[in-house]
Coordinates of C-alpha atoms in Angstrom, one line a residue:
M1 CA 103.5 5.4 -38.8
A2 CA 106.3 3.7 -36.5
S3 CA 108.3 1.2 -37.6
T4 CA 107.7 -2.3 -36.3
R5 CA 111.3 -3.5 -36.9
P6 CA 113.6 -3.5 -33.9
V7 CA 115.8 -0.3 -34.0
V8 CA 119.5 -1.5 -34.2
G9 CA 122.2 0.9 -33.7
I10 CA 125.6 0.3 -35.3
T11 CA 128.6 2.2 -34.1
C12 CA 130.8 4.3 -36.5
D13 CA 134.1 4.9 -37.0
I14 CA 135.8 8.5 -37.8
I15 CA 137.9 8.7 -41.0
T16 CA 139.2 11.7 -42.6
H17 CA 138.3 12.3 -46.1
N18 CA 139.5 15.3 -48.2
G19 CA 140.4 16.8 -44.9
I20 CA 137.0 16.2 -43.3
D21 CA 136.1 14.1 -40.4
R22 CA 133.3 11.8 -41.4
A23 CA 131.3 9.2 -39.3
A24 CA 131.2 6.2 -41.3
A25 CA 130.9 2.2 -41.0
A26 CA 130.8 -0.8 -43.5
I27 CA 127.6 -1.0 -45.3
A28 CA 127.5 -4.7 -44.8
Y29 CA 126.6 -4.3 -41.1
A30 CA 123.5 -2.4 -42.2
Q31 CA 122.7 -4.9 -44.7
C32 CA 122.8 -7.8 -42.2
V33 CA 120.8 -5.8 -39.9
A34 CA 118.1 -5.0 -42.2
D35 CA 118.2 -8.8 -44.0
A36 CA 117.4 -10.2 -40.3
G37 CA 114.6 -8.0 -40.0
G38 CA 116.0 -4.8 -38.2
L39 CA 116.0 -1.2 -38.7
P40 CA 119.9 -0.1 -38.9
V41 CA 120.7 3.2 -37.7
L42 CA 124.2 4.4 -37.8
I43 CA 125.3 6.1 -34.5
S44 CA 128.1 8.9 -34.5
P45 CA 130.7 8.7 -31.8
V46 CA 130.4 12.3 -30.9
G47 CA 127.4 14.3 -29.9
V48 CA 125.4 11.3 -28.5
H49 CA 125.1 10.5 -25.0
A50 CA 124.6 6.8 -24.3
G51 CA 121.4 7.5 -22.0
D52 CA 120.0 9.4 -25.1
A53 CA 120.9 6.5 -27.5
F54 CA 119.2 3.7 -25.3
R55 CA 116.1 5.4 -25.3
T56 CA 115.4 4.7 -28.9
L57 CA 117.6 1.5 -29.5
D58 CA 116.5 -2.0 -29.3
A59 CA 119.8 -3.4 -29.9
L60 CA 123.5 -2.5 -30.4
V61 CA 126.1 -3.6 -32.8
L62 CA 129.7 -2.5 -31.9
T63 CA 131.5 -2.7 -35.0
G64 CA 135.1 -3.7 -36.0
G65 CA 138.0 -0.9 -36.1
D66 CA 141.6 -0.1 -34.9
D67 CA 143.1 -1.0 -31.6
P68 CA 142.0 0.3 -28.5
R69 CA 144.3 2.5 -25.9
T70 CA 144.8 0.1 -22.9
E71 CA 145.9 2.6 -20.4
P72 CA 142.4 3.4 -19.0
F73 CA 142.1 -0.4 -18.5
G74 CA 145.4 -0.5 -16.4
E75 CA 147.9 -1.6 -19.0
P76 CA 150.5 0.0 -21.4
T77 CA 149.4 0.3 -25.2
H78 CA 151.6 -2.0 -27.4
P79 CA 153.9 0.1 -29.8
A80 CA 152.6 -2.0 -32.7
A81 CA 149.0 -0.9 -32.0
T82 CA 147.2 1.3 -34.5
L83 CA 145.0 3.1 -32.5
V84 CA 141.2 4.0 -32.7
R85 CA 140.2 7.5 -32.5
P86 CA 139.9 8.5 -28.8
E87 CA 136.4 9.9 -29.5
R88 CA 135.2 6.5 -30.6
Q89 CA 137.0 4.6 -27.7
A90 CA 135.4 6.9 -25.1
F91 CA 131.8 6.7 -26.6
E92 CA 132.0 2.9 -26.9
T93 CA 133.2 2.5 -23.4
E94 CA 130.3 4.8 -22.4
L95 CA 128.0 2.6 -24.1
L96 CA 129.2 -0.6 -22.8
E97 CA 129.2 0.8 -19.1
A98 CA 125.5 2.1 -19.5
A99 CA 123.9 -0.6 -21.7
P100 CA 120.7 -2.1 -20.0
H101 CA 121.4 -5.6 -19.1
S102 CA 118.4 -6.4 -21.1
L103 CA 119.7 -4.8 -24.3
P104 CA 121.0 -7.2 -26.9
V105 CA 124.4 -6.4 -27.9
L106 CA 126.8 -7.9 -30.7
G107 CA 130.4 -7.1 -30.4
V108 CA 132.4 -7.6 -33.8
C109 CA 136.5 -7.6 -33.6
L110 CA 137.2 -4.4 -31.8
G111 CA 133.7 -4.4 -30.5
M112 CA 134.5 -7.7 -28.8
Q113 CA 137.7 -6.6 -27.3
M114 CA 135.9 -3.3 -25.9
M115 CA 133.4 -5.7 -24.1
A116 CA 136.2 -7.7 -22.7
L117 CA 138.3 -4.5 -21.5
V118 CA 135.1 -2.8 -20.1
S119 CA 134.1 -6.0 -18.2
G120 CA 137.6 -6.0 -16.4
G121 CA 139.4 -8.4 -19.1
R122 CA 142.7 -7.9 -20.8
L123 CA 144.0 -8.4 -24.3
D124 CA 146.8 -9.9 -26.2
Q125 CA 148.0 -6.9 -28.0
H126 CA 150.3 -8.4 -30.6
L127 CA 149.5 -12.2 -31.8
P128 CA 152.8 -12.3 -33.9
E129 CA 154.6 -12.2 -30.5
S130 CA 152.7 -14.8 -28.9
C131 CA 150.9 -17.0 -31.5
Q132 CA 152.6 -19.2 -33.9
T133 CA 149.7 -19.4 -36.3
H134 CA 148.9 -15.7 -36.0
A135 CA 148.9 -15.5 -40.0
D136 CA 145.6 -17.7 -39.7
H137 CA 143.6 -14.5 -38.4
D138 CA 144.9 -11.9 -40.6
R139 CA 142.4 -11.5 -43.6
A140 CA 141.9 -15.5 -43.6
V141 CA 139.3 -18.0 -43.0
H142 CA 139.9 -20.4 -40.1
P143 CA 137.7 -22.9 -37.9
V144 CA 136.0 -21.8 -35.0
I145 CA 135.3 -24.7 -31.9
P146 CA 132.7 -23.8 -29.4
E147 CA 133.2 -24.5 -25.7
S148 CA 131.4 -27.3 -23.9
G149 CA 127.8 -26.1 -23.4
A150 CA 128.0 -23.0 -25.6
W151 CA 125.2 -22.4 -28.1
L152 CA 127.4 -21.5 -30.8
P153 CA 128.1 -24.0 -33.9
E154 CA 131.3 -25.2 -35.2
G155 CA 132.3 -23.5 -38.5
Q156 CA 134.7 -21.3 -40.7
V157 CA 135.0 -17.8 -40.1
H158 CA 136.7 -14.6 -41.6
S159 CA 139.0 -13.0 -39.4
K160 CA 141.3 -9.8 -39.5
H161 CA 143.0 -9.0 -36.3
H162 CA 146.3 -8.8 -34.8
Q163 CA 145.1 -8.4 -31.3
A164 CA 142.9 -11.2 -29.2
V165 CA 141.1 -11.3 -26.1
S166 CA 143.3 -13.0 -23.5
D167 CA 141.0 -12.8 -20.4
P168 CA 137.1 -12.0 -20.8
G169 CA 136.9 -10.7 -17.5
S170 CA 133.3 -11.2 -16.0
L171 CA 132.3 -12.6 -19.4
R172 CA 132.3 -16.2 -20.5
V173 CA 134.6 -17.7 -23.3
L174 CA 132.1 -19.4 -25.8
A175 CA 134.6 -20.4 -28.6
R176 CA 138.2 -20.7 -29.6
A177 CA 140.0 -20.9 -32.9
H178 CA 141.9 -24.1 -33.8
D179 CA 145.0 -22.7 -32.0
G180 CA 143.4 -21.7 -28.8
V181 CA 142.9 -17.8 -29.7
I182 CA 139.6 -16.9 -28.0
E183 CA 137.0 -16.2 -30.6
A184 CA 133.7 -15.5 -28.8
I185 CA 132.7 -14.4 -25.3
G186 CA 129.2 -13.7 -24.0
D187 CA 127.3 -13.1 -20.8
P188 CA 125.2 -16.0 -20.1
M189 CA 122.9 -13.8 -17.8
S190 CA 121.9 -11.4 -20.6
P191 CA 119.2 -12.2 -23.1
F192 CA 121.9 -11.7 -26.0
R193 CA 125.2 -10.3 -25.3
L194 CA 128.0 -11.7 -27.6
G195 CA 131.2 -10.9 -28.7
V196 CA 133.0 -12.5 -31.6
Q197 CA 136.5 -11.8 -33.0
W198 CA 135.6 -12.7 -36.4
H199 CA 133.6 -10.9 -38.8
P200 CA 130.0 -12.3 -39.2
E201 CA 129.0 -9.4 -41.9
R202 CA 131.8 -11.1 -44.1
T203 CA 131.4 -14.8 -43.3
A204 CA 129.6 -17.1 -45.7
D205 CA 129.0 -19.7 -42.7
S206 CA 125.3 -18.8 -42.0
G207 CA 125.6 -20.3 -38.5
L208 CA 128.4 -17.9 -37.6
G209 CA 127.5 -15.2 -40.0
A210 CA 123.9 -14.1 -40.8
D211 CA 122.3 -16.2 -38.0
L212 CA 124.1 -14.1 -35.2
F213 CA 122.3 -11.1 -36.7
R214 CA 119.0 -12.8 -36.7
R215 CA 119.8 -13.9 -33.2
L216 CA 120.1 -10.4 -32.5
I217 CA 117.1 -9.2 -33.7
A218 CA 114.9 -12.0 -32.4
A219 CA 116.4 -11.0 -28.7
A220 CA 115.4 -7.4 -29.5
R221 CA 111.5 -8.2 -30.4
P222 CA 109.2 -7.6 -27.6

């Protein structure tokens, strides 16, 4: 019998363990999707074409990870970057370029940054050079304040990043941190297309944690 739960694709990183490359994602993403009523499915970043994925998916979660190469988006990559595997970056770029406008998408940390880059935006590639309060974003909890008219609540979030979106491109800024760092972006013309710089799968504040996955699933239901 086919599942009545929306099928949610979760992007994976490529890690090397005992000399073998493996596709992996933190189990917390899958747990949050399942708790919200979705059916989590991990998507390998190799051997899958975006068009094939979208024939079976009802929603997409772009997970966190290392730093993107920015040469494909017209800027040199900062020397402090810890680079994501090129196979993953290429696959997630393809996913974002091909995703139907109606497909609900939640981008987390790196996922948000990829959403901005693919939408014509830019990154601040090393917050320690530009932000005096950069330590507040590295394995820390800090406040998030929604922009006027945005639906996100104010609250406390868990962050771990040294890069941030400086320009969301065609997307809209939805929230900022206490120091002005962009914390959430979205597409107001889409049923649900949200990028967050924090980690909702690790955030205790339900309005900025579990509720984001519930909203994703609600948008994916027919």
